[in-house]
mmCIF file of C-alpha atoms and ligand atoms in Angstrom:
data_model
loop_
_atom_site.group_PDB
_atom_site.id
_atom_site.type_symbol
_atom_site.label_atom_id
_atom_site.label_comp_id
_atom_site.label_asym_id
_atom_site.label_seq_id
_atom_site.Cartn_x
_atom_site.Cartn_y
_atom_site.Cartn_z
ATOM 1 C CA MET A 1316 -0.231 0.057 -0.059
ATOM 2 C CA ASN A 1317 1.041 3.527 -0.780
ATOM 3 C CA ALA A 1318 3.117 5.077 2.299
ATOM 4 C CA TYR A 1319 0.886 8.411 2.017
ATOM 5 C CA LEU A 1320 -2.446 6.591 1.837
ATOM 6 C CA ASP A 1321 -5.034 6.154 4.831
ATOM 7 C CA ILE A 1322 -7.994 3.814 3.938
ATOM 8 C CA SER A 1323 -10.732 3.862 7.031
ATOM 9 C CA PRO A 1324 -11.234 1.116 9.014
ATOM 10 C CA GLU A 1325 -14.801 0.426 7.680
ATOM 11 C CA VAL A 1326 -13.545 1.202 3.758
ATOM 12 C CA LYS A 1327 -10.599 -1.364 4.455
ATOM 13 C CA ALA A 1328 -12.609 -4.047 6.115
ATOM 14 C CA ALA A 1329 -15.447 -3.925 2.864
ATOM 15 C CA LEU A 1330 -12.840 -4.115 0.438
ATOM 16 C CA ASP A 1331 -10.693 -6.902 2.032
ATOM 17 C CA ALA A 1332 -13.899 -9.018 2.183
ATOM 18 C CA GLY A 1333 -14.562 -7.975 -1.619
ATOM 19 C CA ARG A 1334 -17.807 -6.244 -0.380
ATOM 20 C CA PRO A 1335 -19.133 -3.454 -2.717
ATOM 21 C CA VAL A 1336 -16.894 0.094 -2.229
ATOM 22 C CA VAL A 1337 -18.045 3.382 -4.125
ATOM 23 C CA ALA A 1338 -15.483 6.216 -3.966
ATOM 24 C CA LEU A 1339 -16.484 10.081 -4.176
ATOM 25 C CA GLU A 1340 -14.353 13.506 -4.512
ATOM 26 C CA SER A 1341 -14.429 16.345 -2.450
ATOM 27 C CA THR A 1342 -13.845 19.243 -4.856
ATOM 28 C CA ILE A 1343 -17.979 19.144 -5.366
ATOM 29 C CA ILE A 1344 -17.889 19.657 -1.570
ATOM 30 C CA SER A 1345 -15.833 22.522 -1.013
ATOM 31 C CA HIS A 1346 -15.686 24.134 -4.557
ATOM 32 C CA GLY A 1347 -19.108 22.701 -6.072
ATOM 33 C CA MET A 1348 -21.838 23.368 -3.720
ATOM 34 C CA PRO A 1349 -22.278 26.353 -0.988
ATOM 35 C CA TYR A 1350 -22.139 25.520 2.849
ATOM 36 C CA PRO A 1351 -24.149 23.853 4.640
ATOM 37 C CA ARG A 1352 -26.403 22.093 1.359
ATOM 38 C CA ASN A 1353 -22.665 21.105 0.429
ATOM 39 C CA VAL A 1354 -22.175 19.042 3.680
ATOM 40 C CA GLU A 1355 -25.977 17.833 3.952
ATOM 41 C CA THR A 1356 -25.736 16.458 0.128
ATOM 42 C CA ALA A 1357 -22.247 14.886 0.870
ATOM 43 C CA LEU A 1358 -23.891 13.012 3.504
ATOM 44 C CA LEU A 1359 -27.002 12.240 1.842
ATOM 45 C CA VAL A 1360 -24.744 10.976 -1.020
ATOM 46 C CA GLU A 1361 -22.676 8.311 0.970
ATOM 47 C CA LYS A 1362 -26.248 7.121 2.897
ATOM 48 C CA THR A 1363 -27.946 6.731 -0.617
ATOM 49 C CA ILE A 1364 -24.567 4.352 -1.527
ATOM 50 C CA ARG A 1365 -25.425 2.518 1.970
ATOM 51 C CA ASP A 1366 -29.124 2.171 1.102
ATOM 52 C CA ASN A 1367 -27.837 0.666 -2.454
ATOM 53 C CA GLY A 1368 -26.074 -2.028 -0.225
ATOM 54 C CA ALA A 1369 -22.472 -0.555 -0.849
ATOM 55 C CA ILE A 1370 -19.615 1.821 1.368
ATOM 56 C CA PRO A 1371 -18.983 5.116 0.677
ATOM 57 C CA ALA A 1372 -15.403 6.282 0.457
ATOM 58 C CA THR A 1373 -15.177 10.016 0.470
ATOM 59 C CA ILE A 1374 -11.745 11.147 -0.669
ATOM 60 C CA ALA A 1375 -9.361 13.847 0.350
ATOM 61 C CA VAL A 1376 -6.199 15.073 1.654
ATOM 62 C CA ILE A 1377 -5.999 15.913 4.695
ATOM 63 C CA GLY A 1378 -2.490 17.261 6.628
ATOM 64 C CA GLY A 1379 -0.619 15.349 3.709
ATOM 65 C CA ARG A 1380 -2.381 12.267 3.800
ATOM 66 C CA LEU A 1381 -4.326 10.522 1.117
ATOM 67 C CA LYS A 1382 -7.694 9.645 2.784
ATOM 68 C CA ALA A 1383 -9.822 6.675 1.786
ATOM 69 C CA GLY A 1384 -12.974 7.256 3.810
ATOM 70 C CA LEU A 1385 -13.488 10.505 5.665
ATOM 71 C CA SER A 1386 -15.685 11.191 9.180
ATOM 72 C CA HIS A 1387 -18.563 13.249 9.056
ATOM 73 C CA GLU A 1388 -16.114 15.781 10.927
ATOM 74 C CA GLU A 1389 -13.755 15.906 8.291
ATOM 75 C CA ILE A 1390 -16.845 16.191 5.848
ATOM 76 C CA GLU A 1391 -17.663 19.282 7.747
ATOM 77 C CA TYR A 1392 -14.429 20.965 8.070
ATOM 78 C CA LEU A 1393 -14.126 21.001 3.972
ATOM 79 C CA GLY A 1394 -17.649 22.331 3.312
ATOM 80 C CA LYS A 1395 -17.516 25.088 5.866
ATOM 81 C CA THR A 1396 -14.063 26.207 4.735
ATOM 82 C CA GLY A 1397 -15.218 25.667 0.909
ATOM 83 C CA ARG A 1398 -12.607 27.537 -1.326
ATOM 84 C CA GLY A 1399 -10.168 28.130 1.185
ATOM 85 C CA VAL A 1400 -9.234 24.487 1.163
ATOM 86 C CA ALA A 1401 -7.198 23.722 -1.925
ATOM 87 C CA LYS A 1402 -8.384 22.327 -4.935
ATOM 88 C CA ALA A 1403 -6.024 19.831 -5.433
ATOM 89 C CA SER A 1404 -6.059 18.421 -8.796
ATOM 90 C CA ARG A 1405 -3.038 15.813 -10.781
ATOM 91 C CA ARG A 1406 -0.159 18.520 -10.387
ATOM 92 C CA ASP A 1407 -1.532 19.327 -6.464
ATOM 93 C CA LEU A 1408 -0.765 16.182 -4.648
ATOM 94 C CA PRO A 1409 2.985 15.860 -4.509
ATOM 95 C CA ALA A 1410 3.103 19.558 -2.768
ATOM 96 C CA LEU A 1411 0.286 18.818 -0.659
ATOM 97 C CA VAL A 1412 1.762 15.930 0.628
ATOM 98 C CA ALA A 1413 5.334 17.428 1.144
ATOM 99 C CA ARG A 1414 3.530 19.934 3.144
ATOM 100 C CA LYS A 1415 1.341 18.127 5.087
ATOM 101 C CA ALA A 1416 -1.565 20.703 3.720
ATOM 102 C CA ASP A 1417 -5.427 20.008 2.977
ATOM 103 C CA GLY A 1418 -6.873 19.352 -0.026
ATOM 104 C CA ALA A 1419 -10.360 18.940 -1.753
ATOM 105 C CA THR A 1420 -9.578 16.139 -4.543
ATOM 106 C CA THR A 1421 -11.207 16.568 -7.995
ATOM 107 C CA VAL A 1422 -12.157 14.126 -10.333
ATOM 108 C CA ALA A 1423 -8.601 13.378 -11.457
ATOM 109 C CA THR A 1424 -7.181 13.196 -8.321
ATOM 110 C CA THR A 1425 -10.007 11.569 -6.694
ATOM 111 C CA MET A 1426 -9.413 8.463 -9.529
ATOM 112 C CA ILE A 1427 -5.762 8.611 -8.563
ATOM 113 C CA ILE A 1428 -6.228 7.645 -4.891
ATOM 114 C CA ALA A 1429 -9.129 5.615 -5.388
ATOM 115 C CA HIS A 1430 -7.232 3.343 -7.614
ATOM 116 C CA MET A 1431 -4.175 3.323 -5.084
ATOM 117 C CA ALA A 1432 -7.059 2.278 -2.513
ATOM 118 C CA GLY A 1433 -8.286 -0.592 -4.799
ATOM 119 C CA ILE A 1434 -11.659 1.251 -5.122
ATOM 120 C CA ASN A 1435 -12.669 0.797 -9.348
ATOM 121 C CA ILE A 1436 -15.665 2.962 -9.265
ATOM 122 C CA PHE A 1437 -16.339 6.680 -8.464
ATOM 123 C CA ALA A 1438 -19.864 8.873 -8.721
ATOM 124 C CA THR A 1439 -19.762 12.290 -8.749
ATOM 125 C CA GLY A 1440 -21.977 15.254 -10.595
ATOM 126 C CA GLY A 1441 -20.234 16.763 -13.355
ATOM 127 C CA ILE A 1442 -16.453 15.997 -14.829
ATOM 128 C CA GLY A 1443 -14.162 18.574 -15.937
ATOM 129 C CA GLY A 1444 -13.628 19.142 -19.799
ATOM 130 C CA VAL A 1445 -12.544 20.802 -22.613
ATOM 131 C CA HIS A 1446 -13.526 24.340 -22.021
ATOM 132 C CA ARG A 1447 -15.500 26.914 -24.466
ATOM 133 C CA GLY A 1448 -12.243 29.039 -26.302
ATOM 134 C CA ALA A 1449 -9.689 25.837 -25.520
ATOM 135 C CA GLU A 1450 -8.308 26.283 -29.147
ATOM 136 C CA VAL A 1451 -6.920 29.573 -27.891
ATOM 137 C CA THR A 1452 -6.700 28.940 -24.046
ATOM 138 C CA MET A 1453 -5.770 25.354 -23.790
ATOM 139 C CA ASP A 1454 -7.904 25.290 -20.973
ATOM 140 C CA ILE A 1455 -8.472 20.926 -20.696
ATOM 141 C CA SER A 1456 -9.273 19.590 -17.472
ATOM 142 C CA ALA A 1457 -7.058 17.030 -16.035
ATOM 143 C CA ASP A 1458 -9.591 14.671 -15.307
ATOM 144 C CA LEU A 1459 -9.831 13.587 -18.997
ATOM 145 C CA GLU A 1460 -6.005 12.679 -19.144
ATOM 146 C CA GLU A 1461 -6.972 10.667 -15.668
ATOM 147 C CA LEU A 1462 -9.902 8.846 -17.530
ATOM 148 C CA ALA A 1463 -7.301 8.418 -20.327
ATOM 149 C CA GLN A 1464 -4.548 6.608 -18.122
ATOM 150 C CA THR A 1465 -7.032 5.267 -14.215
ATOM 151 C CA PRO A 1466 -8.557 2.336 -14.457
ATOM 152 C CA VAL A 1467 -11.770 3.361 -12.806
ATOM 153 C CA MET A 1468 -15.043 4.029 -13.861
ATOM 154 C CA VAL A 1469 -16.725 7.490 -13.045
ATOM 155 C CA VAL A 1470 -20.491 7.913 -13.141
ATOM 156 C CA CYS A 1471 -21.809 11.370 -13.722
ATOM 157 C CA ALA A 1472 -24.754 13.571 -15.277
ATOM 158 C CA GLY A 1473 -22.274 13.940 -18.038
ATOM 159 C CA ALA A 1474 -20.867 17.528 -18.342
ATOM 160 C CA LYS A 1475 -22.221 21.128 -18.151
ATOM 161 C CA SER A 1476 -22.103 23.551 -21.189
ATOM 162 C CA ILE A 1477 -19.774 25.757 -19.299
ATOM 163 C CA LEU A 1478 -17.643 23.400 -21.358
ATOM 164 C CA ASP A 1479 -17.242 22.723 -25.096
ATOM 165 C CA LEU A 1480 -19.347 19.267 -24.828
ATOM 166 C CA GLY A 1481 -18.213 18.434 -28.816
ATOM 167 C CA LEU A 1482 -14.574 18.931 -27.832
ATOM 168 C CA THR A 1483 -15.223 17.136 -24.936
ATOM 169 C CA LEU A 1484 -16.254 13.931 -26.594
ATOM 170 C CA GLU A 1485 -13.377 14.506 -29.372
ATOM 171 C CA TYR A 1486 -10.699 14.629 -26.448
ATOM 172 C CA LEU A 1487 -12.256 11.329 -25.285
ATOM 173 C CA GLU A 1488 -12.201 9.761 -28.227
ATOM 174 C CA THR A 1489 -8.593 10.496 -29.284
ATOM 175 C CA LYS A 1490 -7.651 9.132 -25.471
ATOM 176 C CA GLY A 1491 -9.832 5.840 -25.771
ATOM 177 C CA VAL A 1492 -12.064 6.414 -23.379
ATOM 178 C CA PRO A 1493 -15.660 4.961 -23.679
ATOM 179 C CA VAL A 1494 -18.256 7.325 -23.383
ATOM 180 C CA VAL A 1495 -21.557 5.213 -22.163
ATOM 181 C CA GLY A 1496 -24.944 6.861 -21.649
ATOM 182 C CA TYR A 1497 -27.022 5.026 -19.170
ATOM 183 C CA GLY A 1498 -30.463 4.548 -20.874
ATOM 184 C CA THR A 1499 -29.690 6.759 -23.123
ATOM 185 C CA GLU A 1500 -28.130 7.019 -26.401
ATOM 186 C CA GLU A 1501 -27.268 11.415 -26.126
ATOM 187 C CA LEU A 1502 -24.942 12.439 -24.069
ATOM 188 C CA PRO A 1503 -26.551 14.492 -20.923
ATOM 189 C CA ALA A 1504 -25.611 18.006 -20.318
ATOM 190 C CA PHE A 1505 -25.808 17.802 -16.340
ATOM 191 C CA TYR A 1506 -28.904 20.211 -15.907
ATOM 192 C CA THR A 1507 -30.647 19.061 -18.889
ATOM 193 C CA ARG A 1508 -30.839 15.322 -20.017
ATOM 194 C CA GLU A 1509 -29.919 16.215 -24.034
ATOM 195 C CA SER A 1510 -27.121 17.742 -25.597
ATOM 196 C CA GLY A 1511 -27.556 17.102 -29.208
ATOM 197 C CA PHE A 1512 -24.307 14.851 -29.160
ATOM 198 C CA GLY A 1513 -24.510 11.071 -29.485
ATOM 199 C CA VAL A 1514 -22.391 9.015 -26.447
ATOM 200 C CA ASP A 1515 -20.358 5.749 -27.827
ATOM 201 C CA TYR A 1516 -22.510 3.137 -26.493
ATOM 202 C CA ARG A 1517 -26.026 3.000 -24.577
ATOM 203 C CA VAL A 1518 -26.366 0.671 -21.757
ATOM 204 C CA ASP A 1519 -29.445 -0.013 -19.603
ATOM 205 C CA SER A 1520 -28.371 -2.087 -16.449
ATOM 206 C CA PRO A 1521 -25.687 -2.126 -13.988
ATOM 207 C CA GLU A 1522 -24.696 -5.720 -15.044
ATOM 208 C CA GLU A 1523 -24.320 -4.466 -18.456
ATOM 209 C CA LEU A 1524 -21.912 -1.512 -17.219
ATOM 210 C CA ALA A 1525 -19.832 -4.123 -15.013
ATOM 211 C CA ALA A 1526 -19.391 -6.321 -17.941
ATOM 212 C CA MET A 1527 -18.047 -3.992 -20.378
ATOM 213 C CA PHE A 1528 -15.862 -2.318 -17.196
ATOM 214 C CA ARG A 1529 -14.500 -5.925 -16.722
ATOM 215 C CA ALA A 1530 -13.824 -6.253 -20.296
ATOM 216 C CA GLN A 1531 -11.437 -3.551 -20.377
ATOM 217 C CA ARG A 1532 -10.038 -4.618 -17.517
ATOM 218 C CA GLU A 1533 -9.575 -8.063 -18.976
ATOM 219 C CA LEU A 1534 -8.450 -6.605 -22.529
ATOM 220 C CA GLY A 1535 -5.553 -4.650 -20.485
ATOM 221 C CA TYR A 1536 -6.657 -1.318 -21.073
ATOM 222 C CA LYS A 1537 -4.910 1.042 -18.743
ATOM 223 C CA GLY A 1538 -7.715 3.830 -18.815
ATOM 224 C CA GLY A 1539 -10.974 4.271 -17.309
ATOM 225 C CA MET A 1540 -14.828 4.656 -18.365
ATOM 226 C CA LEU A 1541 -17.051 7.480 -18.573
ATOM 227 C CA VAL A 1542 -20.491 6.561 -17.636
ATOM 228 C CA THR A 1543 -23.309 9.493 -18.073
ATOM 229 C CA ASN A 1544 -26.295 9.292 -16.441
ATOM 230 C CA PRO A 1545 -29.296 11.804 -17.220
ATOM 231 C CA ILE A 1546 -30.875 14.021 -14.453
ATOM 232 C CA PRO A 1547 -34.048 12.214 -13.659
ATOM 233 C CA ALA A 1548 -36.992 14.489 -15.816
ATOM 234 C CA GLU A 1549 -38.800 15.912 -12.774
ATOM 235 C CA TYR A 1550 -35.635 17.763 -11.795
ATOM 236 C CA ALA A 1551 -34.049 18.733 -15.077
ATOM 237 C CA MET A 1552 -34.036 22.352 -16.008
ATOM 238 C CA ASP A 1553 -35.416 24.573 -18.323
ATOM 239 C CA LYS A 1554 -33.048 24.867 -21.182
ATOM 240 C CA LYS A 1555 -33.348 28.408 -21.912
ATOM 241 C CA THR A 1556 -32.774 29.603 -18.427
ATOM 242 C CA ILE A 1557 -29.808 26.937 -17.869
ATOM 243 C CA ASP A 1558 -28.139 27.984 -20.905
ATOM 244 C CA ALA A 1559 -28.516 32.079 -20.605
ATOM 245 C CA ALA A 1560 -27.310 31.965 -16.988
ATOM 246 C CA ILE A 1561 -24.202 30.037 -18.211
ATOM 247 C CA ASP A 1562 -23.499 32.444 -20.952
ATOM 248 C CA ARG A 1563 -23.776 35.027 -18.391
ATOM 249 C CA ALA A 1564 -21.215 33.514 -16.148
ATOM 250 C CA LEU A 1565 -18.979 32.818 -18.803
ATOM 251 C CA ALA A 1566 -18.909 36.246 -19.529
ATOM 252 C CA ASP A 1567 -18.473 37.555 -16.223
ATOM 253 C CA ALA A 1568 -15.524 35.073 -15.925
ATOM 254 C CA ARG A 1569 -13.981 36.465 -19.605
ATOM 255 C CA ALA A 1570 -14.423 40.315 -18.091
ATOM 256 C CA GLN A 1571 -13.138 39.504 -14.740
ATOM 257 C CA GLY A 1572 -9.769 37.678 -16.330
ATOM 258 C CA ILE A 1573 -10.421 34.760 -14.412
ATOM 259 C CA HIS A 1574 -8.424 31.715 -15.638
ATOM 260 C CA GLY A 1575 -6.578 28.383 -14.554
ATOM 261 C CA LYS A 1576 -7.757 26.308 -11.657
ATOM 262 C CA GLU A 1577 -10.070 29.307 -10.427
ATOM 263 C CA THR A 1578 -12.261 29.154 -13.811
ATOM 264 C CA THR A 1579 -14.506 25.846 -13.190
ATOM 265 C CA PRO A 1580 -15.442 26.838 -9.346
ATOM 266 C CA PHE A 1581 -16.029 30.419 -10.460
ATOM 267 C CA LEU A 1582 -18.492 28.952 -13.334
ATOM 268 C CA LEU A 1583 -20.100 26.980 -11.137
ATOM 269 C CA ALA A 1584 -20.785 29.743 -7.992
ATOM 270 C CA ARG A 1585 -21.991 32.051 -10.468
ATOM 271 C CA VAL A 1586 -24.433 29.963 -12.008
ATOM 272 C CA VAL A 1587 -25.836 29.035 -8.700
ATOM 273 C CA GLU A 1588 -26.449 32.667 -8.452
ATOM 274 C CA LEU A 1589 -27.658 33.178 -11.133
ATOM 275 C CA THR A 1590 -30.377 31.247 -10.957
ATOM 276 C CA GLY A 1591 -31.465 31.654 -7.469
ATOM 277 C CA GLY A 1592 -30.386 28.231 -6.173
ATOM 278 C CA ASP A 1593 -32.778 26.305 -9.163
ATOM 279 C CA SER A 1594 -29.452 24.602 -10.556
ATOM 280 C CA LEU A 1595 -28.177 23.868 -7.014
ATOM 281 C CA GLU A 1596 -31.661 21.607 -6.334
ATOM 282 C CA SER A 1597 -30.920 19.979 -9.857
ATOM 283 C CA ASN A 1598 -27.313 19.091 -8.753
ATOM 284 C CA ILE A 1599 -27.982 17.930 -5.546
ATOM 285 C CA LYS A 1600 -30.729 15.580 -7.114
ATOM 286 C CA LEU A 1601 -28.368 13.926 -9.942
ATOM 287 C CA VAL A 1602 -25.364 13.236 -7.782
ATOM 288 C CA LEU A 1603 -27.813 11.332 -5.752
ATOM 289 C CA ASN A 1604 -29.348 9.525 -8.922
ATOM 290 C CA ASN A 1605 -25.756 8.924 -9.739
ATOM 291 C CA ALA A 1606 -24.933 7.627 -6.347
ATOM 292 C CA MET A 1607 -27.774 4.837 -6.765
ATOM 293 C CA VAL A 1608 -26.262 3.759 -10.235
ATOM 294 C CA ALA A 1609 -23.112 3.480 -8.778
ATOM 295 C CA ALA A 1610 -23.826 1.695 -5.837
ATOM 296 C CA GLN A 1611 -25.763 -1.262 -7.790
ATOM 297 C CA THR A 1612 -22.904 -1.528 -10.797
ATOM 298 C CA ALA A 1613 -20.328 -1.803 -7.787
ATOM 299 C CA ARG A 1614 -22.756 -4.742 -6.261
ATOM 300 C CA GLU A 1615 -22.366 -5.977 -9.900
ATOM 301 C CA LEU A 1616 -18.537 -5.810 -9.991
ATOM 302 C CA SER A 1617 -17.952 -7.671 -6.652
ATOM 303 C CA LYS A 1618 -19.739 -10.585 -7.518
HETATM 304 N N1 LIG B 2160 -18.061 20.120 -12.477
HETATM 305 C C1 LIG B 2160 -19.222 20.341 -12.051
HETATM 306 N N2 LIG B 2160 -19.102 19.985 -10.573
HETATM 307 C C2 LIG B 2160 -17.917 19.946 -10.116
HETATM 308 C C3 LIG B 2160 -16.640 20.150 -10.876
HETATM 309 C C4 LIG B 2160 -16.894 19.900 -12.044
HETATM 310 O O1 LIG B 2160 -20.367 20.132 -12.634
HETATM 311 O O2 LIG B 2160 -17.690 20.460 -9.159
HETATM 312 C C5 LIG B 2160 -15.334 20.048 -10.194
HETATM 313 C C6 LIG B 2160 -15.225 18.459 -10.607
HETATM 314 O O3 LIG B 2160 -14.160 18.103 -9.040
HETATM 315 C C7 LIG B 2160 -13.873 18.425 -11.325
HETATM 316 C C8 LIG B 2160 -13.358 19.869 -11.390
HETATM 317 O O4 LIG B 2160 -13.058 17.191 -11.221
HETATM 318 O O5 LIG B 2160 -14.114 20.826 -11.059
HETATM 319 C C9 LIG B 2160 -12.732 20.074 -12.564
HETATM 320 O O6 LIG B 2160 -11.595 21.089 -12.057
HETATM 321 P P1 LIG B 2160 -11.166 21.935 -13.672
HETATM 322 O O7 LIG B 2160 -11.822 22.130 -14.727
HETATM 323 O O8 LIG B 2160 -10.299 22.953 -12.926
HETATM 324 O O9 LIG B 2160 -9.856 20.373 -13.649
HETATM 325 MN MN1 LIG B 2161 -8.401 24.127 -16.227
#
């Protein structure tokens, strides 16, 4: 086991016994939602995973230790500190470990730590991707490179159209990452069920997801798989409303010169402000829905 990794006793016992475990990220807690809904949601996501027969392992860096499985106090701390906690993507782990610092893990670093711990499935809301205008800024999330090189299945609700969804799919295709639609042929756009872009494969059950992931492992591929699970129709947002908020948020980011790792958290927070919190409610529901599918798939994978 990696010398910097701490697996909680409950998660360790489940992994040793071959029982299903689902990893969860922590940037969504600190940078993705406002306090206290972030903490409430993180705990509810853990409960949903338990209710569906798996053990949750929320991942973060605390005091330079890579943690798989957090206490409620640690989740409360990350949520309350919010953007005061470092957002930790792949390039940040060496510094945080050396300095014994805290970090909230993005999709990329959650995949890294999950894989170190022996967890092969991870549920979240949305992934990072190719930003709009990336042909000039070169702003492409490290999440995509991680999907290309780390063997973890990531269950999300697609990507927000703060990103260029077409370019994000092109990038994943180049990197050989299968993009699967859960019960859909279309890539979901996080707040809405449709994006106008197709997925590579439609899958309709946790059994089929598990079979595809197993085949990927048996083929000796090093990368992961992206499962996109549309937000339940009753919680989806009106496309015009959310598109207007995203356009406005993008314009504000440009006007304020936001760049680098600040871009995604800025856009997420601005969209919540502009929609008067409606987008936050949708965000919470879709994360719970992803936790359910991930837990069911983890059970299949552990058979
Ligand atoms: N998209 C969301 N919610 C989030 C994130 C993205 O809808 O919380 C977070 C995730 O942690 C993701 C990270 O891994 O932002 C991507 O940041 P960047 O674009 O800087 O790689
Ligand atoms: Mn970026």
